[in-house]
Coordinates of N, CA, C and O and ligand atoms in Angstrom, one line a residue:
M19 N 42.5 -13.1 131.1 CA 43.2 -11.7 130.7 C 42.8 -10.6 131.6 O 41.4 -10.6 131.5
K20 N 43.5 -9.6 131.6 CA 43.4 -8.6 132.5 C 42.7 -7.5 131.4 O 43.4 -7.3 130.6
I21 N 42.2 -6.8 131.5 CA 42.0 -5.8 130.7 C 41.7 -4.7 131.4 O 41.5 -4.0 132.4
R22 N 42.9 -3.7 130.7 CA 43.2 -2.2 131.5 C 42.1 -1.5 132.1 O 42.0 -1.0 133.0
Q23 N 40.8 -1.2 131.2 CA 39.8 -0.6 132.0 C 39.4 -1.2 133.4 O 38.7 -0.3 133.7
T24 N 39.6 -2.3 133.6 CA 39.2 -2.7 134.5 C 39.4 -1.9 135.9 O 39.0 -1.8 137.0
T25 N 40.8 -1.7 135.4 CA 41.6 -0.8 136.8 C 40.4 0.1 137.4 O 40.6 0.4 138.8
F26 N 39.9 1.1 136.5 CA 39.2 2.0 137.2 C 37.9 1.7 137.8 O 37.6 1.9 138.9
A27 N 37.4 0.7 137.4 CA 36.1 -0.2 137.9 C 36.5 -0.4 139.3 O 36.0 -0.4 140.2
L28 N 37.6 -1.0 139.4 CA 38.0 -1.8 140.8 C 38.5 -0.7 141.5 O 38.1 -0.9 142.7
A29 N 39.1 0.4 141.4 CA 39.5 1.8 141.9 C 38.0 2.0 142.9 O 38.3 2.6 144.2
A30 N 37.1 2.0 142.1 CA 35.8 2.3 142.9 C 35.5 1.4 143.9 O 34.8 2.0 144.9
I31 N 36.0 0.3 144.2 CA 35.6 -0.6 145.0 C 36.4 -0.7 145.9 O 36.9 -1.5 146.8
A32 N 37.6 0.2 146.0 CA 38.8 0.1 146.6 C 38.4 0.2 148.1 O 39.0 -0.9 148.7
G33 N 37.8 1.0 148.5 CA 37.3 0.5 150.2 C 37.0 -0.3 150.6 O 37.5 -1.1 151.3
A34 N 36.3 -1.0 149.9 CA 35.7 -2.4 150.3 C 36.7 -3.4 150.2 O 36.8 -4.0 151.0
S35 N 37.5 -3.5 149.2 CA 38.5 -4.7 149.3 C 39.7 -4.4 150.2 O 40.2 -5.3 150.5
L36 N 39.7 -3.0 150.5 CA 40.9 -2.5 151.5 C 40.4 -3.4 152.7 O 41.4 -4.0 153.4
L37 N 39.5 -3.3 153.1 CA 38.7 -3.8 154.3 C 38.9 -5.4 154.2 O 39.3 -5.7 155.3
A38 N 38.7 -5.9 153.0 CA 38.9 -7.4 153.0 C 40.2 -8.2 153.1 O 40.9 -9.1 153.7
A39 N 41.2 -7.3 152.4 CA 42.6 -7.6 152.5 C 43.3 -7.1 153.7 O 44.4 -7.7 153.9
C40 N 42.7 -6.3 154.6 CA 43.5 -5.9 155.6 C 43.5 -7.0 156.7 O 44.4 -7.3 157.2
G41 N 42.3 -8.0 156.8 CA 42.4 -9.1 157.7 C 42.2 -8.7 159.3 O 43.0 -9.7 159.7
G42 N 42.4 -7.5 159.5 CA 42.3 -7.2 160.7 C 43.8 -6.8 161.2 O 44.0 -7.1 162.5
S43 N 44.8 -6.8 160.6 CA 46.2 -6.7 160.8 C 46.3 -5.4 161.7 O 47.1 -5.2 162.5
D44 N 45.7 -4.2 161.0 CA 46.0 -2.7 162.0 C 44.5 -2.0 161.5 O 43.9 -2.2 160.8
N45 N 44.7 -0.4 162.0 CA 43.6 0.4 161.6 C 44.3 1.5 161.1 O 43.8 2.6 161.4
S46 N 45.1 1.4 159.9 CA 45.7 2.5 159.3 C 44.8 3.2 158.0 O 45.3 3.8 157.5
A47 N 43.5 2.9 158.2 CA 42.7 3.0 156.7 C 42.5 4.6 156.6 O 43.3 4.8 155.2
P48 N 43.1 5.7 157.5 CA 42.9 7.0 157.2 C 44.0 7.5 156.2 O 43.9 8.0 155.3
E49 N 45.3 7.1 156.3 CA 46.4 7.4 155.7 C 46.1 6.5 154.3 O 46.7 7.1 153.5
A50 N 46.1 5.2 154.4 CA 45.6 4.5 153.0 C 44.5 5.7 152.2 O 44.8 6.0 151.1
D51 N 43.4 6.0 152.9 CA 42.3 6.8 151.9 C 43.3 8.2 151.3 O 42.8 8.4 150.2
A52 N 44.2 8.8 152.3 CA 44.2 10.1 152.0 C 45.4 9.7 150.9 O 45.3 11.0 149.9
A53 N 46.4 8.7 150.7 CA 47.0 8.6 149.5 C 46.4 8.1 148.4 O 46.8 7.7 147.3
A54 N 45.2 7.4 148.6 CA 44.2 6.5 147.3 C 44.6 6.9 146.2 O 44.9 6.4 144.8
P55 N 44.4 8.2 145.7 CA 44.2 9.1 144.6 C 45.5 8.9 143.7 O 45.3 8.3 142.4
A56 N 46.5 9.0 144.5 CA 47.9 8.7 143.8 C 48.1 7.1 143.1 O 48.2 6.9 141.9
A57 N 47.6 6.5 143.8 CA 47.8 5.1 143.7 C 46.6 4.7 142.3 O 47.5 3.5 141.7
E58 N 45.8 5.3 142.0 CA 44.8 4.7 140.7 C 45.6 5.3 139.4 O 45.4 4.7 138.4
E59 N 46.3 6.5 139.7 CA 47.0 7.1 138.7 C 48.4 6.0 138.2 O 48.8 6.4 136.9
V60 N 49.1 5.6 139.2 CA 50.6 5.2 138.8 C 50.4 3.7 138.1 O 49.6 3.1 138.3
V61 N 50.9 3.7 137.1 CA 51.3 2.6 136.5 C 52.4 2.2 136.7 O 53.5 2.8 136.0
L62 N 52.9 0.8 136.8 CA 53.9 0.2 137.1 C 54.5 0.0 135.3 O 54.2 -0.2 134.6
D63 N 55.9 -0.4 135.7 CA 56.7 -1.0 134.6 C 55.9 -1.8 133.6 O 56.2 -2.4 132.7
N64 N 55.4 -2.9 134.8 CA 54.7 -4.3 134.0 C 53.6 -4.0 133.5 O 52.3 -4.9 133.3
G65 N 53.0 -2.8 134.0 CA 51.7 -2.3 133.0 C 50.4 -2.4 134.2 O 49.2 -1.9 134.0
M66 N 50.8 -2.9 135.5 CA 49.7 -3.1 136.6 C 50.1 -1.9 137.2 O 50.8 -1.1 137.5
T67 N 48.9 -1.5 137.9 CA 48.7 -0.4 139.0 C 49.3 -1.0 139.9 O 49.1 -2.2 140.7
P68 N 49.7 -0.2 141.3 CA 50.1 -0.6 142.4 C 49.0 -1.7 143.1 O 49.6 -2.7 143.9
K69 N 47.9 -1.0 143.1 CA 46.7 -2.0 143.7 C 46.4 -3.3 143.0 O 46.6 -4.1 143.7
E70 N 47.0 -3.1 141.8 CA 46.8 -4.7 141.1 C 47.8 -5.7 141.4 O 47.6 -6.9 142.1
Q71 N 49.0 -5.0 141.5 CA 50.0 -5.9 142.0 C 50.0 -5.9 143.2 O 50.2 -7.6 143.4
I72 N 49.6 -5.5 143.9 CA 49.6 -5.9 145.6 C 48.6 -6.7 145.7 O 48.7 -7.8 146.5
E73 N 47.3 -6.8 145.2 CA 46.2 -7.5 145.2 C 46.5 -8.7 144.7 O 46.3 -10.1 145.1
L74 N 47.3 -8.9 143.5 CA 47.6 -10.2 143.0 C 48.7 -11.0 143.9 O 48.2 -11.9 144.1
R75 N 49.8 -10.2 144.2 CA 50.4 -11.0 145.2 C 49.8 -11.5 146.5 O 49.9 -12.5 147.1
Q76 N 48.8 -10.7 147.2 CA 48.1 -11.0 148.3 C 47.5 -12.2 148.2 O 47.3 -13.0 149.0
G77 N 46.9 -12.2 146.9 CA 45.8 -13.1 146.8 C 46.8 -14.7 146.5 O 46.2 -15.8 147.2
Q78 N 48.1 -14.5 145.9 CA 49.0 -15.8 145.9 C 49.5 -16.2 147.1 O 49.3 -17.5 147.5
L79 N 49.7 -15.1 147.9 CA 50.1 -15.2 149.4 C 49.1 -16.0 149.9 O 49.2 -17.2 151.1
K80 N 48.0 -16.0 150.1 CA 46.7 -16.1 150.6 C 46.7 -17.8 150.4 O 46.3 -18.9 151.2
K81 N 46.8 -18.0 149.2 CA 46.8 -19.3 148.4 C 47.7 -20.3 149.2 O 47.5 -21.4 149.5
M82 N 49.1 -19.7 149.2 CA 49.9 -20.3 149.8 C 49.7 -20.9 151.0 O 49.8 -21.6 151.9
G83 N 49.2 -19.9 152.3 CA 48.5 -20.1 153.4 C 47.8 -21.0 153.8 O 47.4 -21.8 154.5
K84 N 46.6 -21.1 152.8 CA 45.7 -22.2 152.8 C 46.3 -23.4 152.6 O 46.3 -24.6 153.4
A85 N 47.5 -23.6 151.7 CA 48.0 -24.9 151.5 C 48.7 -25.2 152.4 O 48.8 -26.3 152.9
F86 N 49.3 -24.6 153.5 CA 50.0 -24.7 154.5 C 49.2 -25.2 155.4 O 49.5 -26.1 156.4
K87 N 47.9 -24.5 155.6 CA 47.0 -24.9 156.4 C 46.5 -26.2 156.2 O 46.6 -27.1 157.2
T88 N 46.4 -26.7 155.3 CA 45.8 -28.0 154.8 C 47.0 -29.1 155.1 O 46.8 -29.8 156.1
I89 N 48.0 -29.0 154.7 CA 49.4 -29.7 155.3 C 49.4 -29.9 156.6 O 49.3 -31.0 157.5
S90 N 49.5 -28.4 157.3 CA 49.1 -28.9 159.0 C 48.1 -29.4 159.6 O 48.6 -30.5 160.5
D91 N 47.1 -29.2 159.0 CA 45.7 -29.9 159.6 C 45.8 -31.6 159.7 O 45.7 -32.1 160.3
Q92 N 46.5 -31.6 158.2 CA 46.5 -33.1 157.7 C 47.8 -33.7 158.6 O 47.6 -35.2 158.9
L93 N 48.6 -33.1 158.6 CA 49.9 -33.7 159.9 C 49.4 -34.0 161.0 O 50.0 -35.0 161.9
K94 N 48.5 -33.1 161.6 CA 48.0 -33.5 163.0 C 46.7 -34.5 162.8 O 46.3 -34.8 164.0
A95 N 46.3 -35.2 161.7 CA 45.3 -35.8 161.7 C 45.3 -37.5 162.2 O 46.5 -37.4 162.1
S96 N 44.5 -37.8 162.8 CA 44.7 -39.3 163.1 C 44.8 -40.2 161.8 O 45.9 -41.0 161.8
E97 N 44.3 -39.9 160.9 CA 44.5 -40.6 159.5 C 44.6 -39.6 158.5 O 43.8 -39.1 157.8
P98 N 45.9 -39.3 158.4 CA 46.2 -37.8 157.2 C 45.8 -38.5 155.8 O 46.1 -39.5 155.3
D99 N 45.0 -37.5 155.2 CA 45.0 -37.6 153.6 C 46.0 -37.2 152.8 O 46.2 -36.0 152.6
M100 N 46.8 -38.2 152.7 CA 48.2 -38.2 151.8 C 47.7 -37.2 150.3 O 48.3 -36.5 150.0
A101 N 46.6 -37.6 149.9 CA 46.2 -37.2 148.3 C 46.3 -35.6 148.7 O 46.9 -34.6 147.9
A102 N 45.6 -34.9 149.7 CA 45.5 -33.6 150.2 C 47.1 -33.0 150.6 O 47.0 -31.7 149.8
I103 N 47.7 -33.8 151.4 CA 48.9 -33.2 151.6 C 49.6 -33.0 150.3 O 50.3 -31.8 150.0
Q104 N 49.4 -34.1 149.2 CA 50.4 -34.1 147.8 C 50.1 -32.7 147.2 O 50.9 -32.0 146.9
A105 N 48.6 -33.0 147.0 CA 48.2 -31.4 146.3 C 48.6 -30.6 146.6 O 49.3 -29.7 146.0
A106 N 48.5 -29.9 148.0 CA 48.9 -28.3 148.8 C 50.6 -28.6 148.4 O 50.6 -27.3 148.2
A107 N 51.3 -29.6 148.8 CA 52.6 -29.4 149.0 C 53.1 -29.1 147.2 O 53.7 -28.1 147.2
A108 N 52.0 -29.6 146.4 CA 52.7 -29.6 145.0 C 52.1 -28.1 144.6 O 52.9 -27.5 143.7
S109 N 51.3 -27.4 145.3 CA 50.7 -26.2 144.7 C 51.5 -25.1 145.0 O 51.3 -24.0 144.9
V110 N 52.5 -25.3 146.0 CA 53.1 -24.0 146.9 C 54.2 -23.3 145.8 O 54.2 -22.2 145.3
P111 N 55.0 -24.6 145.0 CA 56.2 -23.9 144.2 C 55.1 -23.2 143.1 O 55.6 -22.4 142.4
V112 N 53.9 -23.7 142.5 CA 53.3 -22.9 141.5 C 52.8 -22.1 142.0 O 52.7 -20.7 141.2
E113 N 52.0 -21.7 143.1 CA 51.5 -20.4 143.5 C 52.7 -19.7 143.9 O 52.4 -18.2 143.6
S114 N 53.6 -19.8 144.1 CA 54.9 -18.9 144.2 C 55.6 -18.6 143.4 O 56.7 -17.8 143.4
E115 N 55.6 -19.1 142.2 CA 56.5 -18.8 141.1 C 56.3 -17.5 140.3 O 55.0 -16.7 140.8
G116 N 57.6 -17.0 140.1 CA 57.7 -15.3 139.8 C 57.5 -14.5 140.9 O 57.4 -13.2 140.8
M117 N 57.5 -15.0 142.4 CA 57.3 -14.3 143.5 C 58.8 -13.3 143.6 O 58.4 -12.2 144.1
A118 N 59.5 -13.5 142.9 CA 60.5 -12.3 142.5 C 60.0 -10.9 142.5 O 60.6 -9.9 142.3
D119 N 59.2 -11.3 141.5 CA 58.6 -10.3 140.5 C 57.5 -9.4 141.1 O 56.9 -8.9 140.2
W120 N 57.3 -9.8 142.8 CA 55.4 -9.5 142.7 C 55.9 -8.4 143.8 O 55.1 -7.7 143.9
F121 N 57.1 -7.7 144.0 CA 57.6 -6.9 144.7 C 58.3 -5.7 144.2 O 59.4 -4.9 144.7
P122 N 57.8 -5.3 143.0 CA 58.3 -3.8 142.3 C 58.4 -2.8 143.0 O 57.6 -2.7 143.9
A123 N 59.2 -1.9 142.8 CA 59.4 -0.6 143.2 C 58.3 0.3 143.0 O 57.6 -0.1 142.2
G124 N 57.4 0.9 144.3 CA 56.4 1.5 144.1 C 55.1 0.7 144.5 O 53.6 1.2 144.7
T125 N 55.5 -0.3 145.5 CA 54.6 -1.1 145.7 C 54.6 -1.5 147.4 O 53.8 -2.3 147.7
G126 N 55.1 -0.5 148.1 CA 55.7 -0.7 149.4 C 54.2 0.3 150.0 O 53.2 1.0 149.3
P127 N 54.4 0.4 151.2 CA 53.2 0.9 151.9 C 53.1 2.7 151.8 O 51.8 3.1 151.7
D128 N 54.1 3.2 150.8 CA 54.0 4.4 150.5 C 53.0 4.5 149.1 O 52.9 5.8 148.5
S129 N 52.7 3.4 148.6 CA 52.0 3.6 147.4 C 50.3 3.9 147.6 O 49.5 4.4 147.0
G130 N 50.3 3.8 149.1 CA 48.7 4.5 149.2 C 47.9 3.1 149.4 O 46.6 3.5 149.6
V131 N 48.2 2.0 149.1 CA 47.5 0.6 148.7 C 47.7 0.3 150.4 O 49.1 -0.2 150.5
K132 N 46.7 -0.7 150.8 CA 47.0 -1.4 152.2 C 47.8 -2.7 151.4 O 47.6 -3.3 150.8
T133 N 48.9 -2.8 152.4 CA 50.0 -3.5 152.5 C 50.4 -3.9 153.7 O 51.0 -2.8 154.4
D134 N 51.1 -5.2 153.8 CA 51.9 -5.5 155.0 C 53.4 -5.5 154.6 O 53.9 -5.8 155.6
A135 N 53.4 -5.6 153.3 CA 55.1 -5.5 152.9 C 55.8 -3.8 153.4 O 55.1 -3.2 153.7
L136 N 56.9 -4.4 154.1 CA 57.9 -3.5 154.8 C 58.4 -2.5 154.2 O 59.0 -3.3 153.1
P137 N 58.8 -1.3 154.2 CA 60.0 -0.5 153.2 C 61.4 -1.4 153.3 O 62.2 -1.3 152.3
A138 N 61.5 -2.4 154.3 CA 62.9 -3.1 154.1 C 63.1 -3.9 152.9 O 64.3 -4.2 152.8
I139 N 61.9 -4.4 152.5 CA 62.2 -5.0 151.2 C 63.1 -4.5 150.2 O 63.8 -5.1 149.5
W140 N 62.8 -3.1 149.9 CA 63.4 -2.1 148.9 C 64.7 -1.5 149.7 O 65.3 -1.0 148.8
E141 N 64.7 -1.7 151.0 CA 66.2 -1.2 151.7 C 67.1 -2.4 151.9 O 68.0 -2.1 151.6
Q142 N 66.6 -3.6 151.7 CA 67.8 -4.7 151.8 C 67.2 -5.6 150.9 O 66.7 -7.0 151.3
P143 N 67.6 -4.9 149.4 CA 66.8 -6.3 148.4 C 67.8 -7.8 148.2 O 67.1 -8.9 148.1
D144 N 68.7 -7.5 148.9 CA 69.5 -8.8 148.9 C 69.4 -9.6 149.9 O 68.9 -11.0 149.5
L145 N 69.2 -9.2 151.1 CA 68.6 -10.0 152.2 C 67.0 -10.9 151.6 O 67.0 -11.8 151.9
F146 N 65.9 -9.7 151.2 CA 65.1 -10.1 150.6 C 65.2 -11.6 149.6 O 64.6 -12.5 149.9
T147 N 66.0 -11.1 149.1 CA 66.2 -12.4 147.6 C 66.8 -13.6 148.5 O 66.1 -14.4 147.8
E148 N 67.9 -13.3 149.2 CA 68.1 -14.6 149.6 C 66.7 -15.4 150.6 O 66.9 -16.9 150.5
K149 N 66.1 -14.6 151.3 CA 65.2 -15.4 152.1 C 63.9 -16.0 151.0 O 63.5 -16.9 151.5
L150 N 63.8 -15.4 149.9 CA 62.9 -15.7 149.0 C 63.6 -16.8 148.4 O 62.8 -17.9 148.3
S151 N 65.0 -17.1 148.0 CA 65.2 -18.3 147.6 C 65.5 -19.5 148.6 O 65.2 -20.6 148.0
D152 N 65.7 -19.2 149.8 CA 65.8 -20.4 151.0 C 64.7 -20.8 151.2 O 64.0 -22.1 150.9
F153 N 63.4 -19.9 150.8 CA 61.7 -20.6 150.8 C 61.7 -21.3 149.5 O 61.0 -22.6 149.6
Q154 N 62.1 -21.0 148.4 CA 61.6 -21.8 147.1 C 62.3 -22.8 147.3 O 61.7 -24.0 146.6
M155 N 63.5 -22.8 147.6 CA 64.4 -24.2 147.6 C 63.6 -25.2 148.9 O 63.5 -26.5 148.6
A156 N 63.3 -24.8 149.9 CA 62.7 -25.3 151.0 C 61.0 -26.0 150.1 O 61.0 -27.0 150.6
A157 N 60.6 -25.0 149.7 CA 59.3 -25.5 149.6 C 59.3 -26.6 148.1 O 58.6 -27.6 148.0
G158 N 60.4 -26.5 147.5 CA 60.4 -27.6 146.3 C 60.6 -29.0 147.0 O 60.2 -29.9 146.6
G159 N 61.6 -29.1 148.0 CA 61.8 -29.9 149.0 C 60.8 -30.7 149.4 O 60.6 -31.8 149.5
L160 N 59.7 -29.6 149.9 CA 58.6 -30.4 150.5 C 57.4 -30.6 149.4 O 57.1 -32.0 149.6
A161 N 57.6 -30.3 148.4 CA 56.8 -31.0 147.4 C 57.3 -32.3 146.9 O 56.7 -33.4 146.7
T162 N 58.9 -32.7 146.9 CA 59.5 -33.9 146.7 C 59.2 -34.7 147.8 O 59.0 -36.1 147.4
A163 N 59.5 -34.3 149.1 CA 59.1 -35.1 150.0 C 57.5 -35.5 150.0 O 57.3 -36.7 150.2
A164 N 56.6 -34.7 149.4 CA 55.2 -35.2 149.7 C 55.0 -36.2 148.8 O 54.2 -37.3 149.1
E165 N 55.7 -36.5 147.4 CA 55.5 -37.4 146.4 C 56.1 -38.7 147.0 O 55.3 -39.7 146.8
T166 N 56.8 -38.8 148.1 CA 57.4 -40.2 148.8 C 56.3 -40.6 149.3 O 56.3 -41.8 149.7
G167 N 55.6 -39.7 150.0 CA 54.5 -40.4 150.9 C 55.0 -40.8 152.2 O 54.4 -41.1 153.2
D168 N 56.4 -40.4 152.4 CA 56.9 -40.5 153.9 C 56.5 -39.5 154.8 O 56.7 -38.6 154.7
M169 N 55.6 -39.8 155.8 CA 55.1 -39.1 156.6 C 56.2 -38.2 157.7 O 56.3 -37.1 157.8
A170 N 57.2 -38.7 158.1 CA 58.5 -38.0 158.4 C 59.0 -37.2 158.0 O 59.5 -35.9 158.5
A171 N 59.2 -37.8 156.4 CA 60.3 -36.8 155.5 C 59.2 -35.5 155.2 O 59.8 -34.2 155.1
I172 N 58.0 -35.8 155.1 CA 57.0 -34.5 154.8 C 57.1 -33.8 156.3 O 57.2 -32.7 155.9
G173 N 57.0 -34.1 157.3 CA 56.8 -33.5 158.7 C 58.1 -32.3 158.6 O 57.8 -31.5 159.1
A174 N 59.4 -33.0 158.1 CA 60.3 -32.2 158.7 C 60.4 -31.2 157.3 O 60.9 -30.0 157.9
A175 N 60.1 -31.4 156.1 CA 60.0 -30.5 154.9 C 59.3 -29.4 155.4 O 59.5 -28.5 155.0
F176 N 57.8 -29.8 156.0 CA 57.1 -29.1 156.4 C 57.6 -28.0 157.3 O 57.3 -26.8 157.3
A177 N 58.2 -28.4 158.4 CA 58.9 -27.6 159.2 C 60.1 -26.7 158.7 O 59.8 -25.4 159.2
T178 N 60.9 -27.2 158.2 CA 61.9 -26.4 157.4 C 61.0 -25.4 156.2 O 61.6 -24.1 156.6
T179 N 60.4 -25.4 155.8 CA 59.8 -24.6 154.5 C 58.7 -23.6 155.7 O 58.9 -22.3 155.4
G180 N 57.9 -24.0 156.6 CA 57.3 -22.8 157.5 C 58.2 -22.1 158.2 O 58.0 -20.8 158.3
G181 N 59.3 -22.4 158.4 CA 60.4 -21.8 158.8 C 61.0 -20.5 157.7 O 61.3 -19.4 158.7
T182 N 61.0 -20.9 156.9 CA 61.6 -20.1 155.7 C 60.5 -19.0 155.5 O 60.7 -17.7 155.4
C183 N 59.0 -19.1 155.5 CA 57.9 -18.4 155.6 C 58.0 -17.4 156.8 O 58.2 -15.7 156.5
K184 N 58.3 -18.0 157.9 CA 58.5 -17.2 159.3 C 59.5 -16.2 159.1 O 59.5 -15.0 159.6
S185 N 60.7 -16.8 158.5 CA 61.9 -15.8 158.6 C 61.9 -14.4 157.6 O 62.1 -13.6 158.0
C186 N 61.3 -14.8 156.6 CA 60.9 -13.8 155.7 C 60.0 -12.7 156.4 O 60.1 -11.4 156.5
H187 N 58.8 -13.4 157.0 CA 57.8 -12.2 157.5 C 58.0 -11.6 158.5 O 58.0 -10.6 159.0
E188 N 59.2 -12.0 159.7 CA 60.0 -11.3 160.6 C 60.5 -10.1 160.4 O 60.3 -9.1 160.8
T189 N 61.1 -10.1 159.1 CA 61.7 -9.0 158.8 C 61.1 -8.3 157.8 O 61.2 -6.6 157.7
F190 N 60.3 -8.5 157.2 CA 59.7 -7.9 155.8 C 58.1 -7.7 155.9 O 57.8 -7.3 155.0
R191 N 57.7 -8.2 156.8 CA 56.2 -8.2 156.5 C 55.4 -7.7 158.2 O 56.0 -7.8 159.0
E192 N 54.7 -6.8 157.8 CA 54.1 -6.3 159.3 C 53.6 -7.0 160.0 O 53.2 -8.0 159.4
D193 N 53.5 -6.5 161.4 CA 52.8 -7.4 162.3 C 53.5 -8.7 162.6 O 52.9 -9.7 162.9
D194 N 54.5 -8.9 162.5 CA 55.3 -10.4 163.0 C 56.4 -10.0 163.6 O 57.2 -8.9 163.4
Ligands
HEC14 C1 60.5 -13.6 150.8 C2 59.5 -13.3 151.6 C3 58.5 -13.9 152.1 C4 58.3 -15.4 152.1 C5 59.3 -16.3 151.7 C6 56.7 -15.8 152.6 N1 56.1 -14.5 152.4 FE1 54.5 -14.5 153.1 N2 54.2 -12.4 152.9 C7 55.7 -11.7 152.5 C8 55.0 -10.0 152.7 C9 56.1 -9.1 152.1 C10 53.7 -10.1 152.6 C11 52.9 -8.9 152.9 C12 52.1 -8.7 151.6 C13 51.4 -7.4 151.2 O1 50.6 -7.4 152.2 O2 51.5 -6.8 150.3 C14 53.4 -11.6 152.9 C15 52.0 -12.1 153.2 C16 51.4 -13.3 153.6 C17 50.0 -13.6 154.1 C18 49.2 -12.6 153.7 C19 48.4 -12.4 152.5 C20 47.1 -11.3 152.8 O3 47.3 -10.3 152.3 O4 46.1 -11.9 152.9 C21 50.1 -15.1 153.9 C22 48.9 -15.8 154.2 C23 51.7 -15.3 153.9 N3 52.2 -14.4 153.3 C24 52.0 -16.9 153.8 C25 53.1 -17.3 153.6 C26 53.4 -18.9 153.6 C27 52.8 -19.6 153.8 C28 54.6 -18.6 153.4 C29 55.5 -20.0 153.1 C30 55.2 -21.3 152.5 C31 55.3 -17.4 153.0 N4 53.9 -16.5 153.1 C32 56.6 -17.1 152.5 C33 56.6 -12.3 152.2 C34 57.4 -13.5 152.7

């Protein structure tokens, strides 16, 4: 469980984790630093600071990325590890549960926290929701396909799901 006081301790190491979360996508650090104090004071309706919310979603997205890498690697392997594929495919709907709540107002780039989320998320909420539900549908299909153990079905569902990740990133994530 999260303890509210940790917010302030975490803020102290913001500089370090900023670097880690950045993943080498760009070098906009000076802007982030200038706006950082405001980010520490703001509390969202859900009780989290923008930094906590953004790091939470980035952590979940990273797990989804890892699961996707596992499946991709196994699909290319000469002897695919079906159990690994099934576990990874089953994890995506779990890790992405509640994704619609990961992007509350105030967690965009103007929060002062390092994020690749583009303002378009809040400017075109209907389109964002549409892409999100396309993804959730596809991810459910991938998990179901994995359960069957049918490699052709898994490959097709993986491609469809990957397409929905890409489609959202193209419009709503920086660097795509
Ligand atoms: C509805 C939109 C949407 C969908 C669908 C989506 N993403 Fe993303 N993804 C984003 C946004 C926005 C960010 C940037 C988040 C941030 O930096 O705050 C992101 C960031 C990421 C990151 C980087 C996380 C980090 O900070 O290190 C990974 C990895 C990722 N997504 C993987 C995936 C995978 C894999 C899928 C599909 C299985 C997927 N995403 C589906 C919107 C989406």
